[in-house]
Short mmCIF file of C-alpha atoms and ligand atoms in Angstrom, two decimals:
data_model
loop_
_atom_site.label_atom_id
_atom_site.label_comp_id
_atom_site.label_asym_id
_atom_site.label_seq_id
_atom_site.Cartn_x
_atom_site.Cartn_y
_atom_site.Cartn_z
CA MET A 1 -27.01 12.85 224.11
CA SER A 2 -24.75 11.40 220.83
CA ALA A 3 -25.97 10.08 218.17
CA GLU A 4 -22.08 9.71 216.81
CA LEU A 5 -22.12 6.87 219.70
CA LYS A 6 -24.93 5.21 218.94
CA ARG A 7 -23.94 4.80 215.22
CA ALA A 8 -20.88 3.45 216.25
CA LEU A 9 -22.43 0.76 218.69
CA LEU A 10 -24.98 -0.51 217.08
CA GLU A 11 -22.49 -1.55 214.14
CA ARG A 12 -20.64 -2.69 216.61
CA CYS A 13 -23.04 -4.61 217.31
CA ARG A 14 -24.38 -5.10 213.85
CA THR A 15 -20.76 -6.73 213.43
CA MET A 16 -20.68 -9.37 216.28
CA GLU A 17 -24.35 -10.40 214.71
CA ILE A 18 -26.53 -9.00 217.41
CA PRO A 19 -30.22 -9.00 215.89
CA LEU A 20 -31.81 -6.93 218.81
CA VAL A 21 -30.74 -3.65 219.67
CA GLY A 22 -32.43 -0.73 222.18
CA VAL A 23 -32.32 1.78 224.25
CA ALA A 24 -33.48 3.00 227.36
CA PRO A 25 -33.00 5.97 228.83
CA ILE A 26 -33.20 5.96 232.29
CA ASP A 27 -35.74 7.91 233.48
CA ARG A 28 -38.66 5.39 231.72
CA TRP A 29 -38.81 3.05 235.30
CA GLU A 30 -39.43 6.01 236.84
CA GLU A 31 -43.22 5.94 234.12
CA PRO A 32 -45.01 2.68 235.14
CA PRO A 33 -46.57 1.91 232.23
CA PHE A 34 -48.61 -0.96 233.62
CA GLU A 35 -49.25 -1.92 237.55
CA PRO A 36 -47.49 -3.47 239.98
CA TRP A 37 -43.90 -2.14 238.85
CA ILE A 38 -40.74 -2.96 239.65
CA PRO A 39 -39.47 -2.03 242.66
CA GLU A 40 -36.81 0.93 242.49
CA GLU A 41 -34.21 -1.41 243.79
CA PHE A 42 -34.42 -3.35 240.86
CA TRP A 43 -33.82 0.31 239.36
CA PRO A 44 -30.71 0.71 236.50
CA GLN A 45 -30.41 4.26 238.15
CA ALA A 46 -30.35 2.46 241.94
CA VAL A 47 -27.99 -0.98 241.33
CA TYR A 48 -25.55 1.44 239.25
CA PRO A 49 -26.64 4.95 240.96
CA GLU A 50 -23.97 6.77 236.85
CA ALA A 51 -26.53 4.63 234.65
CA ARG A 52 -28.28 7.24 232.90
CA SER A 53 -28.82 4.42 229.42
CA VAL A 54 -29.70 0.62 229.41
CA VAL A 55 -28.06 -1.34 226.30
CA VAL A 56 -30.38 -3.77 225.52
CA ILE A 57 -29.32 -7.12 222.94
CA GLY A 58 -31.41 -10.11 222.19
CA LEU A 59 -30.40 -12.94 220.36
CA PRO A 60 -32.67 -15.75 219.09
CA ILE A 61 -33.34 -19.01 220.82
CA THR A 62 -33.88 -21.51 217.76
CA LEU A 63 -37.28 -23.16 216.68
CA PRO A 64 -36.22 -27.10 216.09
CA ALA A 65 -33.79 -27.48 218.99
CA LEU A 66 -37.42 -26.08 221.46
CA GLU A 67 -39.19 -28.33 219.90
CA THR A 68 -37.14 -31.49 221.81
CA THR A 69 -37.52 -29.51 224.79
CA PRO A 70 -37.40 -30.79 227.84
CA SER A 71 -33.98 -32.02 226.27
CA ILE A 72 -30.13 -32.15 225.88
CA TRP A 73 -30.87 -30.02 222.85
CA TYR A 74 -32.40 -27.94 224.25
CA ARG A 75 -30.08 -27.85 227.47
CA GLU A 76 -26.97 -27.53 225.50
CA LEU A 77 -28.53 -24.60 222.75
CA TYR A 78 -30.16 -22.52 226.14
CA ARG A 79 -26.30 -22.40 227.34
CA THR A 80 -24.74 -21.36 224.51
CA VAL A 81 -27.31 -18.33 224.23
CA ASN A 82 -26.16 -17.39 227.90
CA ILE A 83 -23.11 -17.51 227.23
CA LEU A 84 -22.86 -15.01 223.85
CA LEU A 85 -25.29 -12.94 225.81
CA ASP A 86 -22.90 -12.15 228.53
CA GLN A 87 -19.86 -12.34 226.22
CA TYR A 88 -21.15 -9.73 223.83
CA THR A 89 -22.00 -6.70 226.59
CA TYR A 90 -18.84 -7.29 228.38
CA ARG A 91 -17.43 -6.75 225.42
CA ILE A 92 -19.61 -3.70 224.40
CA SER A 93 -18.97 -2.49 227.65
CA ASN A 94 -16.10 -2.49 226.95
CA PHE A 95 -16.34 -0.95 223.80
CA LEU A 96 -18.14 1.98 225.70
CA ASN A 97 -15.73 2.14 228.36
CA ASP A 98 -12.88 2.71 225.52
CA ARG A 99 -14.61 5.22 224.46
CA GLY A 100 -14.53 7.30 227.95
CA PHE A 101 -18.12 6.01 229.03
CA PRO A 102 -18.33 4.35 232.19
CA SER A 103 -20.86 1.53 231.12
CA VAL A 104 -20.85 -1.73 233.06
CA PHE A 105 -22.83 -5.35 231.79
CA VAL A 106 -25.63 -7.55 233.52
CA PRO A 107 -25.50 -10.96 234.23
CA ARG A 108 -27.81 -12.52 231.68
CA ASP A 109 -29.56 -14.24 234.88
CA GLY A 110 -27.93 -13.38 237.97
CA TYR A 111 -28.85 -16.70 240.48
CA ALA A 112 -25.95 -19.36 241.74
CA ASP A 113 -28.16 -22.31 240.73
CA VAL A 114 -32.06 -23.35 240.73
CA GLN A 115 -31.47 -23.50 244.70
CA ALA A 116 -31.29 -20.09 245.09
CA LEU A 117 -34.19 -19.64 243.32
CA LEU A 118 -36.13 -22.09 244.99
CA LYS A 119 -35.08 -19.76 248.19
CA ASN A 120 -35.53 -16.45 246.38
CA PRO A 121 -37.13 -16.92 242.55
CA VAL A 122 -35.93 -13.01 242.06
CA ALA A 123 -32.61 -11.50 240.49
CA PHE A 124 -31.20 -8.29 240.68
CA PHE A 125 -32.26 -6.74 237.88
CA SER A 126 -35.01 -8.14 235.22
CA HIS A 127 -33.72 -7.69 231.39
CA ARG A 128 -37.54 -8.74 229.82
CA HIS A 129 -39.02 -5.22 231.66
CA ALA A 130 -35.11 -3.29 230.42
CA ALA A 131 -35.57 -5.32 227.17
CA TYR A 132 -40.09 -3.51 226.99
CA LEU A 133 -38.32 -0.08 227.51
CA ALA A 134 -35.29 -0.78 225.37
CA GLY A 135 -38.90 -0.71 222.71
CA LEU A 136 -38.03 -4.62 221.88
CA GLY A 137 -41.17 -6.21 222.53
CA THR A 138 -44.46 -6.36 224.75
CA PHE A 139 -45.00 -8.52 227.42
CA GLY A 140 -47.59 -12.29 226.37
CA VAL A 141 -49.89 -13.53 228.93
CA ASN A 142 -46.59 -16.11 229.12
CA ASN A 143 -44.78 -13.43 231.51
CA VAL A 144 -42.16 -12.98 228.95
CA LEU A 145 -41.28 -10.34 226.50
CA LEU A 146 -42.86 -11.17 222.79
CA THR A 147 -40.65 -9.77 219.54
CA LYS A 148 -41.95 -9.78 216.34
CA GLU A 149 -38.63 -10.98 214.65
CA TYR A 150 -38.61 -14.30 217.52
CA GLY A 151 -41.74 -14.39 219.74
CA PRO A 152 -40.62 -15.34 223.66
CA ARG A 153 -37.70 -17.17 221.02
CA VAL A 154 -35.16 -14.53 222.44
CA ARG A 155 -33.26 -14.16 225.44
CA PHE A 156 -32.16 -10.31 227.08
CA GLY A 157 -28.78 -9.06 227.79
CA SER A 158 -28.66 -5.83 229.07
CA LEU A 159 -25.49 -3.41 230.14
CA PHE A 160 -25.50 -0.07 231.60
CA THR A 161 -24.30 3.18 230.49
CA ALA A 162 -23.26 6.24 231.67
CA ALA A 163 -23.39 7.49 228.82
CA GLU A 164 -26.69 9.75 227.30
CA LEU A 165 -27.35 7.71 224.17
CA PRO A 166 -30.85 8.87 221.80
CA ALA A 167 -33.70 6.30 222.87
CA ASP A 168 -35.79 3.38 220.89
CA PRO A 169 -39.29 3.72 221.21
CA LEU A 170 -41.62 2.08 223.05
CA LEU A 171 -43.89 0.33 220.63
CA ASP A 172 -46.96 1.02 220.39
CA ASP A 173 -48.71 -2.94 219.72
CA ASP A 174 -49.43 -5.32 221.60
CA LEU A 175 -47.88 -8.85 220.36
CA CYS A 176 -49.46 -11.02 222.36
CA THR A 177 -52.77 -12.45 221.00
CA ARG A 178 -54.16 -14.53 224.13
CA CYS A 179 -54.86 -17.83 222.55
CA MET A 180 -53.98 -19.23 226.19
CA ARG A 181 -51.31 -21.89 224.51
CA CYS A 182 -48.87 -21.37 227.18
CA VAL A 183 -51.28 -21.11 229.87
CA GLN A 184 -53.18 -24.65 228.66
CA ILE A 185 -49.58 -26.19 228.00
CA CYS A 186 -47.75 -25.23 231.36
CA PRO A 187 -46.92 -27.91 232.82
CA ALA A 188 -46.18 -26.44 236.39
CA GLN A 189 -50.38 -24.27 236.57
CA ALA A 190 -47.51 -21.68 236.99
CA ILE A 191 -48.93 -19.26 233.88
CA ASP A 192 -52.24 -17.51 234.71
CA ASP A 193 -54.22 -15.07 232.40
CA ARG A 194 -55.08 -12.16 235.10
CA ASP A 195 -51.08 -11.39 236.28
CA TYR A 196 -51.54 -9.87 232.37
CA PRO A 197 -49.56 -7.76 231.99
CA ALA A 198 -48.20 -7.28 235.56
CA GLY A 199 -46.47 -10.38 234.16
CA ILE A 200 -46.80 -12.71 237.88
CA THR A 201 -46.71 -16.45 237.11
CA ASN A 202 -47.02 -18.42 240.40
CA ARG A 203 -43.09 -18.95 240.61
CA SER A 204 -42.69 -21.08 243.11
CA ALA A 205 -44.46 -23.32 240.54
CA CYS A 206 -42.36 -22.59 237.58
CA THR A 207 -39.08 -22.70 239.93
CA ALA A 208 -40.22 -25.86 241.75
CA TYR A 209 -40.69 -28.17 238.20
CA SER A 210 -37.55 -25.81 236.62
CA ALA A 211 -35.59 -27.68 239.25
CA VAL A 212 -36.95 -31.02 238.84
CA LEU A 213 -35.57 -31.14 235.32
CA ALA A 214 -32.64 -30.14 236.64
CA LYS A 215 -31.58 -32.92 238.08
CA ARG A 216 -32.51 -35.06 235.08
CA GLY A 217 -30.40 -32.55 233.59
CA LEU A 218 -32.94 -31.29 231.64
CA SER A 219 -33.40 -28.22 232.90
CA PRO A 220 -34.98 -24.88 231.64
CA CYS A 221 -38.91 -25.49 230.75
CA GLY A 222 -39.63 -23.48 227.89
CA VAL A 223 -42.95 -25.13 226.95
CA CYS A 224 -44.94 -21.56 227.26
CA ILE A 225 -42.18 -19.68 224.70
CA LYS A 226 -42.17 -22.60 222.19
CA VAL A 227 -46.92 -22.56 221.39
CA CYS A 228 -46.25 -19.13 221.35
CA PRO A 229 -47.99 -17.70 217.47
CA VAL A 230 -46.26 -14.77 217.10
CA GLY A 231 -43.08 -14.03 216.07
CA GLU A 232 -41.70 -14.59 212.72
CA ASP A 233 -39.11 -17.63 212.98
CA ARG A 234 -42.49 -19.26 212.89
CA LYS A 235 -42.73 -18.22 208.72
CA LEU A 236 -38.52 -19.50 208.23
CA PHE A 237 -39.47 -23.07 210.44
CA ASP A 238 -42.76 -23.35 208.87
CA ARG A 239 -43.79 -24.08 211.48
CA MET A 240 -47.27 -21.38 211.33
CA ASP A 241 -48.95 -23.46 213.15
CA PRO A 242 -48.66 -23.99 217.02
CA SER A 243 -50.88 -27.14 216.96
CA ILE A 244 -48.55 -29.26 216.22
CA TYR A 245 -47.19 -30.00 218.97
CA SER A 246 -51.06 -31.35 220.57
CA ARG A 247 -50.77 -35.41 218.96
CA GLY A 248 -54.95 -35.66 217.70
CA GLU A 249 -57.31 -37.50 215.47
CA GLY A 250 -56.04 -37.50 212.10
CA ALA A 251 -52.64 -35.63 213.38
CA THR A 252 -50.04 -35.22 210.56
CA ASN A 253 -46.88 -34.92 212.70
CA GLU A 254 -46.72 -38.74 213.67
CA GLU A 255 -42.67 -37.57 212.02
CA LEU A 256 -41.77 -33.99 214.65
CA HIS A 257 -43.46 -36.28 217.01
CA ARG A 258 -40.57 -39.38 217.20
CA SER A 259 -38.06 -36.97 215.76
CA TRP A 260 -38.91 -34.90 219.10
CA GLU A 261 -38.85 -38.05 221.68
CA HIS A 262 -35.41 -39.64 219.78
CA VAL A 263 -33.44 -37.00 221.10
CA ARG A 264 -35.68 -35.98 224.13
CA SER A 265 -34.50 -39.72 224.93
CA TYR A 266 -31.17 -39.37 225.29
CA GLY A 267 -28.18 -37.12 227.29
CA ARG A 268 -30.45 -37.08 230.82
CA LYS A 269 -29.22 -37.78 234.06
C1 LIG B 1 -36.34 -16.32 237.72
C2 LIG B 1 -36.07 -15.88 236.58
C3 LIG B 1 -36.47 -17.65 236.11
C4 LIG B 1 -37.39 -18.58 237.01
C5 LIG B 1 -38.80 -17.72 237.67
C6 LIG B 1 -39.57 -17.47 236.61
C7 LIG B 1 -40.86 -17.13 237.04
N1 LIG B 1 -41.60 -16.91 236.80
O1 LIG B 1 -40.56 -15.38 237.86
C8 LIG B 1 -37.25 -19.92 236.58
C9 LIG B 1 -36.26 -19.75 236.92
C10 LIG B 1 -38.56 -20.87 237.15
C11 LIG B 1 -37.74 -19.24 234.70
C12 LIG B 1 -37.86 -19.54 234.90
C13 LIG B 1 -38.34 -18.84 232.77
N2 LIG B 1 -38.09 -18.16 231.79
CO1 LIG B 1 -36.74 -17.06 234.04
N3 LIG B 1 -35.54 -15.62 234.02
C14 LIG B 1 -35.65 -15.98 235.48
C15 LIG B 1 -34.88 -14.18 235.99
C16 LIG B 1 -34.25 -15.07 236.04
C17 LIG B 1 -34.70 -13.27 237.26
C18 LIG B 1 -36.30 -12.91 237.42
C19 LIG B 1 -36.59 -11.65 237.91
O2 LIG B 1 -36.13 -11.75 238.32
N4 LIG B 1 -36.27 -10.60 237.64
C20 LIG B 1 -36.45 -9.21 238.27
C21 LIG B 1 -37.47 -9.02 239.11
C22 LIG B 1 -37.77 -7.88 239.48
O3 LIG B 1 -37.97 -8.86 238.33
P1 LIG B 1 -39.59 -9.94 237.83
O4 LIG B 1 -40.45 -10.69 238.10
O5 LIG B 1 -39.85 -9.69 236.31
O6 LIG B 1 -40.87 -8.36 238.42
C23 LIG B 1 -42.46 -8.42 238.92
C24 LIG B 1 -42.33 -8.85 239.74
O7 LIG B 1 -41.84 -8.38 241.03
C25 LIG B 1 -43.81 -7.92 239.75
N5 LIG B 1 -43.25 -7.58 241.26
C26 LIG B 1 -43.78 -6.16 241.66
N6 LIG B 1 -43.80 -6.23 242.85
C27 LIG B 1 -44.51 -6.95 243.16
C28 LIG B 1 -45.42 -6.50 243.95
C29 LIG B 1 -47.06 -7.14 244.73
C30 LIG B 1 -47.28 -7.96 245.64
C31 LIG B 1 -46.86 -8.88 243.25
C32 LIG B 1 -48.07 -9.49 243.42
C33 LIG B 1 -46.09 -8.87 242.54
C34 LIG B 1 -45.07 -7.80 242.21
O8 LIG B 1 -44.27 -7.11 238.70
C35 LIG B 1 -43.11 -6.76 238.72
C36 LIG B 1 -43.21 -6.30 236.61
O9 LIG B 1 -44.13 -7.12 236.50
C37 LIG B 1 -34.91 -13.75 233.92
C38 LIG B 1 -33.15 -12.97 234.38
C39 LIG B 1 -32.66 -11.47 234.99
N7 LIG B 1 -32.42 -11.03 235.87
O10 LIG B 1 -33.89 -10.89 233.75
C40 LIG B 1 -35.11 -14.96 233.47
C41 LIG B 1 -35.84 -14.47 232.45
C42 LIG B 1 -37.61 -13.31 232.81
N8 LIG B 1 -36.57 -15.59 232.03
C43 LIG B 1 -36.45 -15.73 230.42
C44 LIG B 1 -37.10 -17.08 229.96
C45 LIG B 1 -37.19 -17.23 228.50
C46 LIG B 1 -37.42 -18.45 231.31
C47 LIG B 1 -37.72 -19.57 230.37
C48 LIG B 1 -39.16 -20.04 229.31
C49 LIG B 1 -37.15 -21.15 230.87
C50 LIG B 1 -36.67 -20.89 229.37
N9 LIG B 1 -35.14 -19.92 229.68
O11 LIG B 1 -36.76 -22.17 228.79
C51 LIG B 1 -39.52 -19.73 232.17
C52 LIG B 1 -40.37 -18.67 232.10
C53 LIG B 1 -41.33 -18.68 233.20
C54 LIG B 1 -42.15 -17.69 232.35
N10 LIG B 1 -43.34 -17.96 231.85
O12 LIG B 1 -41.75 -17.11 234.09
C55 LIG B 1 -35.72 -15.10 229.89
C56 LIG B 1 -36.81 -13.56 229.21
C57 LIG B 1 -36.59 -13.66 228.20
C58 LIG B 1 -38.11 -12.96 227.75
N11 LIG B 1 -38.46 -13.55 226.60
O13 LIG B 1 -38.92 -12.05 228.62
C59 LIG B 1 -35.14 -13.49 231.16
C60 LIG B 1 -35.13 -11.97 231.19
C61 LIG B 1 -33.72 -14.37 230.77
C62 LIG B 1 -32.89 -14.04 229.81
N12 LIG B 1 -32.12 -13.31 230.48
O14 LIG B 1 -32.70 -13.44 228.48
N13 LIG B 1 -36.94 -18.61 234.84
#
């Protein structure tokens, strides 16, 4: 168990400005924390038999850009974060390879395009479950992982390594408040709170809606992560009250809605 190697790894991540990093030993996949759990062929030790630990990193999705979704602004943010996730996990795996520990990055998504997902909306490895097992957060009713720092507004990347790194503890506190905002606002009616915490949304409905947005150059959707009240990022951006997203009687948020509509009406197919 290399505490020294983990320290060096965390320092490397710090210099790369990666805010969230966690380590999950592979045997955690063998002890399902809830049911149904991920089928065995999706476990890291099945995908890469030499794996002993999974290192997971998380990068934030900046709330003011997400608020404009569906929009070119959020789409570009999503693409930027995706590129960084792949580059960082690739570089960290090489950092470990250079020190004699076979390691390999896993692409942050792992599908060709939305047409592939319409056939089968599943990838060969689940980053949100890896992030959960690496102690970075807990599942929300919205089917994604919530973190203290950014709620669900965070994307994850993982790498498999043969190094036996010290594990991070799982989070004890359940972060989801079950406010059901994500259930109510989902434009595809794909979220059912009865699935919680197994994390099974109506994948076909969610993917079909994403395909509609993709045709207009406006995917992904992301509304279910926009409205989540969890996350310290809401304080930074002065967005503590997620009811600002609906337009009601006497609403004081007209200025925000006008700015979001402006962005939404440009750059689309
Ligand atoms: C496919 C996919 C989609 C599809 C389908 C989504 C869906 N509802 O399932 C589309 C394109 C529509 C989509 C949408 C979104 N996605 Co997406 N998506 C993925 C992707 C590429 C693969 C997920 C996967 O297949 N994992 C593998 C399978 C095995 O895992 P699983 O489905 O999670 O596992 C469960 C099931 O298999 C089930 N199960 C197993 N056996 C059985 C048996 C039975 C009978 C049953 C009923 C169930 C069951 O139990 C498992 C455990 O709960 C991941 C990236 C990745 N590779 O992890 C991102 C990912 C999950 N998406 C992400 C995000 C952010 C989103 C969106 C918010 C869009 C956005 N970017 O703004 C929405 C949210 C949708 C939602 N609320 O679920 C993030 C989540 C980050 C987080 N904080 O958790 C991920 C991890 C991408 C990343 N690298 O960060 N997504």
